[in-house]
Amino acid sequence: MVYNLETPLTEEAVGMLKAGDKVLLTGVVYTGRDAAHKKMVEQLERGESLPFDLHGNILYYVGPTPAKPGQVIGSAGPTTSYRMDAYAPVLMDRGLKGMIGKGDRNRAVVESMIKNQVVYFGAVGGAAALIASAIEEAEVIAYEELGTEAVRKLKVRNFPVTVVIDAQGGNLYETEKAKYRNVE
Amino acid sequence: MREISVDTIIEKLSWMCIEANCRLNSDIHNAIRTCKDKERSEIGRDILEQLLENADIAKKEMMPICQDTGMAIVFCEVGQEVRITGGSLTDAINEGIRQGYEKGYLRKSVVKDPFFRENTGDNTPAIIHYDIVPGDKVKLILAPKGFGSENMSRIHMLAPSDGMEGAKRVILETIDQAGGNACPPMVVGVGIGGSFEKAPQLAKKALLRPVGEGSPIGYVREMEQELLEKANKLGVGPQGLGGITTALAVHIETFPTHIAGLPVAINISCHVTRHAECEI
């Protein structure tokens, strides 16, 4: 199926999505990768609030290149997600509804996704110039000192992603690989 | 002695940073196009199409193909009849990287300390491999390396009794485990022989060979072909989402080794395997 979805994501939308569905996202998406995740989880451990409300929101694992004059953002493809596995369940427990990245997740993340009803989208790694054309606005909202790793609020229009792990644990990495595997 | 100024090195390298990051080399472009026509997975074909479209946008807008513009790996061959003037060669290489990454709006992805992780702000230092060669030229090869694939690379210190079959097994295991993390279709560089540090350097060098150009050594070329065929039967596919295009090429370099050893290093690289070179 192909869906056009607006953010923040509703429970209903998350529940309907199945691994393999294509989605065009429109609305706000927040960026965060290694260093920002570490900072967010440390803040939560200290009992502080986060720089943005997680409820219903989506985190995009990306560290963009600098914008040239006249550009909103530079190239902005997904980074590998497993490095955020250690932090993701804590954020899902606090309302995060979607993640965008590339590559498979560990068991703890998938269990937390099922428990919290969260969806994991894949964007095409290395299609960074193409993806940038779906980003209409970008603003650093936290951890500016982290440079490319700062948290940005992006406004996206028809941002192309695929549901790779759904909220029931359906996993495209497993099912599609098996179809083409031919190993003695 | 022929004199070469550090200014020439800086200028050439800074241009190479932009060139390597914004233009997909034609060998990779052609390989992706060929694989797209053969790919059986619809998702896979769609991804390969997007990669070609992305490369076209990057070239037209002179934007980085991938946001991970990498750590700068520099292979520098210095002719022994060359004298570098105006400063240190290593400083000049780092200055070239600094200027190229700034001018080209490329991402600065290097942190000062592996634990405290403060960004150096200019993508230096580069990793530099020097080679002293006959002649009066300097050859520079820049290979910006992204870490999605670098993190999936492995070294195995096999026993001589593991032999060629053992080497093939660990190479295929590494490709399989890399999966979607390494942004397949991958280019796989393999270094076999040497010592603990020599094998990965050979693997890195193997990535510089144009895709589709086999080893000049007969049995190595056969190994490369067999491994490419088997890699594409693993099912990983474009972006790890299934298909018969897992690798674009497997390149192997070999070197003499110790009577007790069989080092095998596998350097995984993504579908944006980049390099630019120049001779001064």
GROMACS .gro file of C-alpha atoms in nm:
model
  464
    1MET     CA    1   0.000   0.000   0.000
    2VAL     CA    2   0.100   0.364  -0.049
    3TYR     CA    3  -0.011   0.612   0.216
    4ASN     CA    4   0.014   0.988   0.250
    5LEU     CA    5   0.050   1.056   0.621
    6GLU     CA    6   0.069   1.373   0.825
    7THR     CA    7   0.272   1.409   1.143
    8PRO     CA    8   0.234   1.377   1.435
    9LEU     CA    9   0.139   1.012   1.385
   10THR     CA   10  -0.187   0.891   1.535
   11GLU     CA   11  -0.229   0.553   1.709
   12GLU     CA   12  -0.464   0.460   1.427
   13ALA     CA   13  -0.211   0.538   1.155
   14VAL     CA   14   0.064   0.342   1.330
   15GLY     CA   15  -0.166   0.044   1.380
   16MET     CA   16  -0.261   0.033   1.014
   17LEU     CA   17   0.092   0.038   0.870
   18LYS     CA   18   0.244  -0.293   0.762
   19ALA     CA   19   0.603  -0.376   0.672
   20GLY     CA   20   0.642  -0.308   0.301
   21ASP     CA   21   0.399  -0.015   0.287
   22LYS     CA   22   0.531   0.296   0.119
   23VAL     CA   23   0.460   0.622   0.296
   24LEU     CA   24   0.493   0.987   0.196
   25LEU     CA   25   0.530   1.187   0.516
   26THR     CA   26   0.425   1.550   0.546
   27GLY     CA   27   0.469   1.766   0.853
   28VAL     CA   28   0.731   1.796   1.126
   29VAL     CA   29   1.012   1.545   1.173
   30TYR     CA   30   1.291   1.588   1.430
   31THR     CA   31   1.652   1.488   1.362
   32GLY     CA   32   1.878   1.314   1.608
   33ARG     CA   33   2.168   1.073   1.586
   34ASP     CA   34   2.440   0.932   1.813
   35ALA     CA   35   2.545   1.232   2.023
   36ALA     CA   36   2.194   1.383   2.049
   37HIS     CA   37   2.051   1.049   2.166
   38LYS     CA   38   2.314   1.024   2.437
   39LYS     CA   39   2.232   1.378   2.553
   40MET     CA   40   1.854   1.320   2.547
   41VAL     CA   41   1.875   1.004   2.752
   42GLU     CA   42   2.115   1.168   3.000
   43GLN     CA   43   1.869   1.457   3.041
   44LEU     CA   44   1.584   1.216   3.108
   45GLU     CA   45   1.797   1.031   3.364
   46ARG     CA   46   1.854   1.361   3.544
   47GLY     CA   47   1.478   1.417   3.548
   48GLU     CA   48   1.494   1.708   3.301
   49SER     CA   49   1.256   1.760   3.012
   50LEU     CA   50   1.359   1.715   2.648
   51PRO     CA   51   1.405   1.995   2.394
   52PHE     CA   52   1.089   1.884   2.213
   53ASP     CA   53   0.775   1.686   2.292
   54LEU     CA   54   0.814   1.323   2.188
   55HIS     CA   55   0.441   1.244   2.181
   56GLY     CA   56   0.335   1.124   1.838
   57ASN     CA   57   0.658   1.250   1.688
   58ILE     CA   58   0.915   1.099   1.455
   59LEU     CA   59   1.293   1.102   1.493
   60TYR     CA   60   1.499   1.092   1.176
   61TYR     CA   61   1.851   0.954   1.222
   62VAL     CA   62   2.049   1.197   1.009
   63GLY     CA   63   2.349   1.428   1.020
   64PRO     CA   64   2.308   1.654   0.717
   65THR     CA   65   2.580   1.832   0.523
   66PRO     CA   66   2.587   2.212   0.564
   67ALA     CA   67   2.336   2.406   0.352
   68LYS     CA   68   2.482   2.609   0.069
   69PRO     CA   69   2.361   2.971   0.040
   70GLY     CA   70   1.998   2.956  -0.076
   71GLN     CA   71   1.949   2.595   0.034
   72VAL     CA   72   1.728   2.484   0.325
   73ILE     CA   73   1.958   2.195   0.412
   74GLY     CA   74   2.243   2.004   0.250
   75SER     CA   75   2.237   1.635   0.163
   76ALA     CA   76   2.035   1.450   0.425
   77GLY     CA   77   2.010   1.072   0.393
   78PRO     CA   78   1.962   0.830   0.684
   79THR     CA   79   2.243   0.699   0.902
   80THR     CA   80   2.262   0.339   1.031
   81SER     CA   81   2.006   0.288   1.307
   82TYR     CA   82   2.156   0.016   1.529
   83ARG     CA   83   2.377   0.272   1.700
   84MET     CA   84   2.061   0.429   1.844
   85ASP     CA   85   1.926   0.091   1.969
   86ALA     CA   86   2.067   0.147   2.318
   87TYR     CA   87   1.864   0.469   2.353
   88ALA     CA   88   1.549   0.411   2.146
   89PRO     CA   89   1.336   0.217   2.402
   90VAL     CA   90   1.368   0.497   2.661
   91LEU     CA   91   1.235   0.746   2.406
   92MET     CA   92   0.953   0.514   2.293
   93ASP     CA   93   0.844   0.475   2.658
   94ARG     CA   94   0.799   0.853   2.656
   95GLY     CA   95   0.580   0.879   2.348
   96LEU     CA   96   0.804   0.858   2.039
   97LYS     CA   97   0.587   0.711   1.761
   98GLY     CA   98   0.821   0.676   1.465
   99MET     CA   99   1.187   0.640   1.370
  100ILE     CA  100   1.348   0.685   1.029
  101GLY     CA  101   1.686   0.529   0.952
  102LYS     CA  102   1.848   0.241   0.770
  103GLY     CA  103   1.940  -0.112   0.872
  104ASP     CA  104   1.788  -0.368   1.110
  105ARG     CA  105   1.714  -0.309   1.483
  106ASN     CA  106   1.784  -0.531   1.782
  107ARG     CA  107   1.530  -0.739   1.970
  108ALA     CA  108   1.490  -0.491   2.257
  109VAL     CA  109   1.395  -0.217   2.011
  110VAL     CA  110   1.142  -0.435   1.829
  111GLU     CA  111   0.985  -0.546   2.161
  112SER     CA  112   0.957  -0.185   2.270
  113MET     CA  113   0.803  -0.095   1.932
  114ILE     CA  114   0.534  -0.359   1.981
  115LYS     CA  115   0.470  -0.256   2.343
  116ASN     CA  116   0.453   0.116   2.263
  117GLN     CA  117   0.302   0.082   1.914
  118VAL     CA  118   0.583   0.249   1.721
  119VAL     CA  119   0.678   0.219   1.355
  120TYR     CA  120   1.029   0.210   1.205
  121PHE     CA  121   1.065   0.355   0.857
  122GLY     CA  122   1.356   0.301   0.620
  123ALA     CA  123   1.480   0.578   0.394
  124VAL     CA  124   1.722   0.502   0.112
  125GLY     CA  125   2.077   0.531   0.247
  126GLY     CA  126   2.298   0.728   0.014
  127ALA     CA  127   2.007   0.894  -0.167
  128ALA     CA  128   2.089   1.206   0.029
  129ALA     CA  129   2.056   1.472  -0.239
  130LEU     CA  130   1.721   1.329  -0.353
  131ILE     CA  131   1.584   1.314   0.003
  132ALA     CA  132   1.691   1.675   0.070
  133SER     CA  133   1.443   1.790  -0.195
  134ALA     CA  134   1.154   1.677   0.033
  135ILE     CA  135   1.270   1.904   0.317
  136GLU     CA  136   1.113   2.250   0.310
  137GLU     CA  137   1.239   2.401   0.635
  138ALA     CA  138   1.513   2.317   0.884
  139GLU     CA  139   1.587   2.481   1.217
  140VAL     CA  140   1.832   2.378   1.489
  141ILE     CA  141   1.631   2.356   1.813
  142ALA     CA  142   1.880   2.195   2.053
  143TYR     CA  143   2.242   2.098   2.112
  144GLU     CA  144   2.373   2.346   1.854
  145GLU     CA  145   2.728   2.271   1.974
  146LEU     CA  146   2.698   1.925   1.817
  147GLY     CA  147   2.711   2.072   1.465
  148THR     CA  148   2.574   1.819   1.219
  149GLU     CA  149   2.453   1.609   1.515
  150ALA     CA  150   2.235   1.889   1.661
  151VAL     CA  151   1.859   1.831   1.689
  152ARG     CA  152   1.678   1.997   1.399
  153LYS     CA  153   1.310   2.052   1.343
  154LEU     CA  154   1.241   1.970   0.980
  155LYS     CA  155   0.927   2.049   0.785
  156VAL     CA  156   0.893   1.787   0.517
  157ARG     CA  157   0.654   1.736   0.227
  158ASN     CA  158   0.601   1.395   0.071
  159PHE     CA  159   0.915   1.261   0.235
  160PRO     CA  160   0.953   0.908   0.087
  161VAL     CA  161   0.995   0.619   0.333
  162THR     CA  162   0.910   0.250   0.354
  163VAL     CA  163   0.774   0.073   0.662
  164VAL     CA  164   1.055  -0.173   0.737
  165ILE     CA  165   0.948  -0.284   1.085
  166ASP     CA  166   0.583  -0.239   1.181
  167ALA     CA  167   0.423  -0.214   1.526
  168GLN     CA  168   0.334  -0.585   1.518
  169GLY     CA  169   0.700  -0.680   1.464
  170GLY     CA  170   0.664  -0.751   1.090
  171ASN     CA  171   1.015  -0.704   0.951
  172LEU     CA  172   1.090  -0.644   0.585
  173TYR     CA  173   1.463  -0.715   0.632
  174GLU     CA  174   1.376  -1.071   0.732
  175THR     CA  175   1.091  -1.149   0.495
  176GLU     CA  176   1.240  -1.000   0.176
  177LYS     CA  177   1.590  -1.136   0.229
  178ALA     CA  178   1.450  -1.489   0.270
  179LYS     CA  179   1.278  -1.465  -0.072
  180TYR     CA  180   1.604  -1.414  -0.258
  181ARG     CA  181   1.842  -1.618  -0.043
  182ASN     CA  182   1.990  -1.913  -0.227
  183VAL     CA  183   2.268  -2.053  -0.008
  184GLU     CA  184   2.367  -2.420   0.012
  185MET     CA  185   6.542   1.733  -0.751
  186ARG     CA  186   6.206   1.850  -0.880
  187GLU     CA  187   6.038   2.096  -0.648
  188ILE     CA  188   5.667   2.085  -0.567
  189SER     CA  189   5.512   2.355  -0.351
  190VAL     CA  190   5.275   2.270  -0.069
  191ASP     CA  191   5.035   2.523  -0.224
  192THR     CA  192   4.992   2.295  -0.526
  193ILE     CA  193   4.913   2.000  -0.298
  194ILE     CA  194   4.657   2.205  -0.102
  195GLU     CA  195   4.485   2.333  -0.414
  196LYS     CA  196   4.464   1.993  -0.584
  197LEU     CA  197   4.337   1.812  -0.275
  198SER     CA  198   4.073   2.066  -0.189
  199TRP     CA  199   3.930   2.034  -0.539
  200MET     CA  200   3.945   1.652  -0.517
  201CYS     CA  201   3.735   1.657  -0.195
  202ILE     CA  202   3.449   1.826  -0.378
  203GLU     CA  203   3.485   1.622  -0.694
  204ALA     CA  204   3.491   1.286  -0.514
  205ASN     CA  205   3.191   1.368  -0.296
  206CYS     CA  206   2.962   1.518  -0.560
  207ARG     CA  207   3.023   1.309  -0.872
  208LEU     CA  208   2.953   0.939  -0.873
  209ASN     CA  209   3.236   0.766  -1.063
  210SER     CA  210   3.123   0.628  -1.398
  211ASP     CA  211   3.226   0.269  -1.314
  212ILE     CA  212   2.987   0.264  -1.017
  213HIS     CA  213   2.714   0.442  -1.213
  214ASN     CA  214   2.737   0.185  -1.493
  215ALA     CA  215   2.743  -0.107  -1.249
  216ILE     CA  216   2.427   0.016  -1.071
  217ARG     CA  217   2.250   0.064  -1.404
  218THR     CA  218   2.340  -0.287  -1.522
  219CYS     CA  219   2.227  -0.440  -1.191
  220LYS     CA  220   1.899  -0.250  -1.199
  221ASP     CA  221   1.800  -0.420  -1.522
  222LYS     CA  222   1.875  -0.765  -1.375
  223GLU     CA  223   1.733  -0.713  -1.025
  224ARG     CA  224   1.436  -0.941  -0.955
  225SER     CA  225   1.303  -0.757  -0.650
  226GLU     CA  226   1.069  -0.471  -0.730
  227ILE     CA  227   1.170  -0.289  -0.410
  228GLY     CA  228   1.532  -0.343  -0.513
  229ARG     CA  229   1.483  -0.203  -0.863
  230ASP     CA  230   1.306   0.098  -0.719
  231ILE     CA  231   1.598   0.165  -0.481
  232LEU     CA  232   1.859   0.132  -0.757
  233GLU     CA  233   1.657   0.375  -0.969
  234GLN     CA  234   1.654   0.623  -0.680
  235LEU     CA  235   2.031   0.592  -0.642
  236LEU     CA  236   2.082   0.683  -1.008
  237GLU     CA  237   1.840   0.973  -0.979
  238ASN     CA  238   2.022   1.087  -0.665
  239ALA     CA  239   2.359   1.077  -0.845
  240ASP     CA  240   2.217   1.293  -1.123
  241ILE     CA  241   2.086   1.554  -0.876
  242ALA     CA  242   2.417   1.555  -0.688
  243LYS     CA  243   2.614   1.611  -1.008
  244LYS     CA  244   2.383   1.883  -1.136
  245GLU     CA  245   2.365   2.074  -0.807
  246MET     CA  246   2.723   1.986  -0.701
  247MET     CA  247   2.576   1.851  -0.378
  248PRO     CA  248   2.724   1.557  -0.187
  249ILE     CA  249   2.587   1.224  -0.312
  250CYS     CA  250   2.566   1.110   0.051
  251GLN     CA  251   2.552   1.320   0.368
  252ASP     CA  252   2.831   1.106   0.512
  253THR     CA  253   3.112   1.272   0.322
  254GLY     CA  254   3.344   1.049   0.514
  255MET     CA  255   3.678   1.053   0.685
  256ALA     CA  256   3.943   1.153   0.431
  257ILE     CA  257   4.170   0.861   0.343
  258VAL     CA  258   4.469   0.978   0.139
  259PHE     CA  259   4.715   0.757  -0.047
  260CYS     CA  260   5.021   0.965  -0.127
  261GLU     CA  261   5.296   0.830  -0.351
  262VAL     CA  262   5.602   1.051  -0.334
  263GLY     CA  263   5.869   1.021  -0.602
  264GLN     CA  264   6.210   1.001  -0.438
  265GLU     CA  265   6.340   1.277  -0.668
  266VAL     CA  266   6.083   1.526  -0.540
  267ARG     CA  267   6.148   1.795  -0.285
  268ILE     CA  268   5.842   1.947  -0.115
  269THR     CA  269   5.881   2.321  -0.060
  270GLY     CA  270   5.702   2.572   0.160
  271GLY     CA  271   5.616   2.349   0.456
  272SER     CA  272   5.531   2.000   0.570
  273LEU     CA  273   5.362   1.761   0.328
  274THR     CA  274   5.135   1.619   0.601
  275ASP     CA  275   5.025   1.970   0.702
  276ALA     CA  276   4.955   2.049   0.337
  277ILE     CA  277   4.739   1.739   0.295
  278ASN     CA  278   4.538   1.828   0.605
  279GLU     CA  279   4.505   2.189   0.485
  280GLY     CA  280   4.374   2.064   0.149
  281ILE     CA  281   4.111   1.856   0.329
  282ARG     CA  282   4.020   2.147   0.557
  283GLN     CA  283   3.971   2.385   0.263
  284GLY     CA  284   3.790   2.131   0.044
  285TYR     CA  285   3.539   2.033   0.313
  286GLU     CA  286   3.471   2.399   0.392
  287LYS     CA  287   3.441   2.523   0.033
  288GLY     CA  288   3.238   2.224  -0.080
  289TYR     CA  289   2.986   2.244   0.208
  290LEU     CA  290   3.085   1.889   0.299
  291ARG     CA  291   3.008   1.738   0.639
  292LYS     CA  292   3.272   1.752   0.910
  293SER     CA  293   3.255   1.404   1.058
  294VAL     CA  294   3.575   1.368   1.261
  295VAL     CA  295   3.589   1.376   1.642
  296LYS     CA  296   3.906   1.462   1.837
  297ASP     CA  297   3.900   1.179   2.086
  298PRO     CA  298   3.732   0.840   2.047
  299PHE     CA  299   3.569   0.869   2.392
  300PHE     CA  300   3.512   1.242   2.445
  301ARG     CA  301   3.400   1.291   2.085
  302GLU     CA  302   3.432   1.664   2.029
  303ASN     CA  303   3.413   1.741   1.656
  304THR     CA  304   3.740   1.882   1.516
  305GLY     CA  305   3.525   2.113   1.303
  306ASP     CA  306   3.723   2.078   0.980
  307ASN     CA  307   3.720   1.705   0.902
  308THR     CA  308   4.091   1.669   0.981
  309PRO     CA  309   4.309   1.485   1.047
  310ALA     CA  310   4.312   1.278   0.731
  311ILE     CA  311   4.435   0.919   0.741
  312ILE     CA  312   4.746   0.929   0.522
  313HIS     CA  313   4.928   0.633   0.369
  314TYR     CA  314   5.266   0.732   0.225
  315ASP     CA  315   5.463   0.537  -0.027
  316ILE     CA  316   5.807   0.637  -0.154
  317VAL     CA  317   5.840   0.547  -0.521
  318PRO     CA  318   6.094   0.606  -0.800
  319GLY     CA  319   6.055   0.918  -1.012
  320ASP     CA  320   5.987   1.290  -0.974
  321LYS     CA  321   5.608   1.297  -0.936
  322VAL     CA  322   5.362   1.304  -0.648
  323LYS     CA  323   5.043   1.101  -0.686
  324LEU     CA  324   4.749   1.175  -0.460
  325ILE     CA  325   4.445   0.951  -0.423
  326LEU     CA  326   4.162   1.068  -0.200
  327ALA     CA  327   3.903   0.816  -0.085
  328PRO     CA  328   3.644   0.973   0.147
  329LYS     CA  329   3.513   0.680   0.353
  330GLY     CA  330   3.172   0.670   0.517
  331PHE     CA  331   3.139   0.480   0.841
  332GLY     CA  332   2.807   0.301   0.788
  333SER     CA  333   3.006   0.055   0.581
  334GLU     CA  334   3.341   0.104   0.760
  335ASN     CA  335   3.178  -0.021   1.082
  336MET     CA  336   3.083  -0.346   0.906
  337SER     CA  337   3.444  -0.426   0.811
  338ARG     CA  338   3.633  -0.711   0.978
  339ILE     CA  339   3.975  -0.872   1.012
  340HIS     CA  340   4.030  -1.243   1.071
  341MET     CA  341   4.366  -1.391   1.162
  342LEU     CA  342   4.303  -1.734   1.009
  343ALA     CA  343   4.529  -2.038   1.037
  344PRO     CA  344   4.708  -2.151   0.718
  345SER     CA  345   4.504  -2.475   0.736
  346ASP     CA  346   4.183  -2.271   0.689
  347GLY     CA  347   4.304  -2.211   0.334
  348MET     CA  348   4.111  -2.058   0.050
  349GLU     CA  349   3.781  -2.210   0.166
  350GLY     CA  350   3.823  -2.051   0.510
  351ALA     CA  351   3.897  -1.714   0.352
  352LYS     CA  352   3.587  -1.737   0.128
  353ARG     CA  353   3.373  -1.832   0.427
  354VAL     CA  354   3.471  -1.528   0.639
  355ILE     CA  355   3.437  -1.292   0.342
  356LEU     CA  356   3.080  -1.409   0.271
  357GLU     CA  357   2.990  -1.404   0.643
  358THR     CA  358   3.108  -1.045   0.666
  359ILE     CA  359   2.900  -0.939   0.363
  360ASP     CA  360   2.595  -1.121   0.500
  361GLN     CA  361   2.626  -0.966   0.847
  362ALA     CA  362   2.682  -0.618   0.702
  363GLY     CA  363   2.333  -0.642   0.549
  364GLY     CA  364   2.144  -0.316   0.514
  365ASN     CA  365   2.378  -0.132   0.750
  366ALA     CA  366   2.648  -0.095   0.487
  367CYS     CA  367   2.420   0.061   0.221
  368PRO     CA  368   2.430  -0.221  -0.033
  369PRO     CA  369   2.493  -0.277  -0.318
  370MET     CA  370   2.841  -0.284  -0.167
  371VAL     CA  371   3.189  -0.281  -0.306
  372VAL     CA  372   3.396  -0.531  -0.108
  373GLY     CA  373   3.771  -0.479  -0.067
  374VAL     CA  374   3.967  -0.776   0.061
  375GLY     CA  375   4.330  -0.792   0.171
  376ILE     CA  376   4.482  -1.136   0.219
  377GLY     CA  377   4.829  -1.196   0.362
  378GLY     CA  378   5.086  -0.960   0.510
  379SER     CA  379   5.060  -0.886   0.881
  380PHE     CA  380   4.790  -0.761   1.120
  381GLU     CA  381   4.810  -0.403   0.983
  382LYS     CA  382   4.903  -0.487   0.624
  383ALA     CA  383   4.590  -0.686   0.537
  384PRO     CA  384   4.340  -0.401   0.604
  385GLN     CA  385   4.558  -0.159   0.410
  386LEU     CA  386   4.546  -0.397   0.113
  387ALA     CA  387   4.170  -0.421   0.156
  388LYS     CA  388   4.138  -0.042   0.151
  389LYS     CA  389   4.355  -0.026  -0.161
  390ALA     CA  390   4.144  -0.295  -0.327
  391LEU     CA  391   3.847  -0.053  -0.305
  392LEU     CA  392   4.030   0.188  -0.535
  393ARG     CA  393   4.025  -0.051  -0.829
  394PRO     CA  394   3.757   0.035  -1.089
  395VAL     CA  395   3.447  -0.181  -1.042
  396GLY     CA  396   3.457  -0.473  -1.280
  397GLU     CA  397   3.834  -0.473  -1.326
  398GLY     CA  398   3.949  -0.816  -1.211
  399SER     CA  399   4.277  -0.898  -1.039
  400PRO     CA  400   4.571  -0.958  -1.277
  401ILE     CA  401   4.637  -1.286  -1.090
  402GLY     CA  402   4.435  -1.572  -1.241
  403TYR     CA  403   4.329  -1.761  -0.927
  404VAL     CA  404   4.250  -1.433  -0.745
  405ARG     CA  405   4.029  -1.322  -1.032
  406GLU     CA  406   3.843  -1.653  -1.014
  407MET     CA  407   3.796  -1.609  -0.639
  408GLU     CA  408   3.660  -1.259  -0.697
  409GLN     CA  409   3.408  -1.384  -0.951
  410GLU     CA  410   3.297  -1.675  -0.734
  411LEU     CA  411   3.256  -1.453  -0.428
  412LEU     CA  412   3.059  -1.191  -0.621
  413GLU     CA  413   2.824  -1.459  -0.748
  414LYS     CA  414   2.780  -1.607  -0.400
  415ALA     CA  415   2.740  -1.264  -0.237
  416ASN     CA  416   2.452  -1.194  -0.473
  417LYS     CA  417   2.283  -1.517  -0.365
  418LEU     CA  418   2.276  -1.413   0.002
  419GLY     CA  419   1.946  -1.232  -0.055
  420VAL     CA  420   2.058  -0.907   0.115
  421GLY     CA  421   1.980  -0.693  -0.190
  422PRO     CA  422   1.971  -0.315  -0.231
  423GLN     CA  423   1.956  -0.148   0.114
  424GLY     CA  424   1.918  -0.492   0.274
  425LEU     CA  425   1.556  -0.508   0.157
  426GLY     CA  426   1.602  -0.824  -0.047
  427GLY     CA  427   1.721  -0.901  -0.396
  428ILE     CA  428   2.005  -1.030  -0.607
  429THR     CA  429   2.213  -0.709  -0.605
  430THR     CA  430   2.409  -0.727  -0.279
  431ALA     CA  431   2.754  -0.643  -0.413
  432LEU     CA  432   2.874  -0.462  -0.724
  433ALA     CA  433   3.223  -0.607  -0.700
  434VAL     CA  434   3.461  -0.806  -0.482
  435HIS     CA  435   3.823  -0.695  -0.520
  436ILE     CA  436   4.105  -0.894  -0.361
  437GLU     CA  437   4.468  -0.794  -0.309
  438THR     CA  438   4.724  -1.043  -0.180
  439PHE     CA  439   5.070  -1.012  -0.021
  440PRO     CA  440   5.336  -1.252   0.112
  441THR     CA  441   5.274  -1.354   0.473
  442HIS     CA  442   5.431  -1.541   0.767
  443ILE     CA  443   5.463  -1.922   0.777
  444ALA     CA  444   5.213  -1.927   1.067
  445GLY     CA  445   4.953  -1.685   0.934
  446LEU     CA  446   4.664  -1.620   0.695
  447PRO     CA  447   4.530  -1.270   0.769
  448VAL     CA  448   4.206  -1.186   0.586
  449ALA     CA  449   4.074  -0.830   0.609
  450ILE     CA  450   3.740  -0.731   0.461
  451ASN     CA  451   3.676  -0.361   0.406
  452ILE     CA  452   3.311  -0.308   0.320
  453SER     CA  453   3.222  -0.003   0.117
  454CYS     CA  454   2.884   0.134   0.012
  455HIS     CA  455   2.731   0.206  -0.329
  456VAL     CA  456   2.894   0.550  -0.319
  457THR     CA  457   3.251   0.413  -0.307
  458ARG     CA  458   3.437   0.735  -0.384
  459HIS     CA  459   3.780   0.828  -0.499
  460ALA     CA  460   3.955   1.100  -0.694
  461GLU     CA  461   4.320   1.108  -0.795
  462CYS     CA  462   4.577   1.336  -0.948
  463GLU     CA  463   4.943   1.331  -1.040
  464ILE     CA  464   5.159   1.635  -0.991
   0.00000   0.00000   0.00000
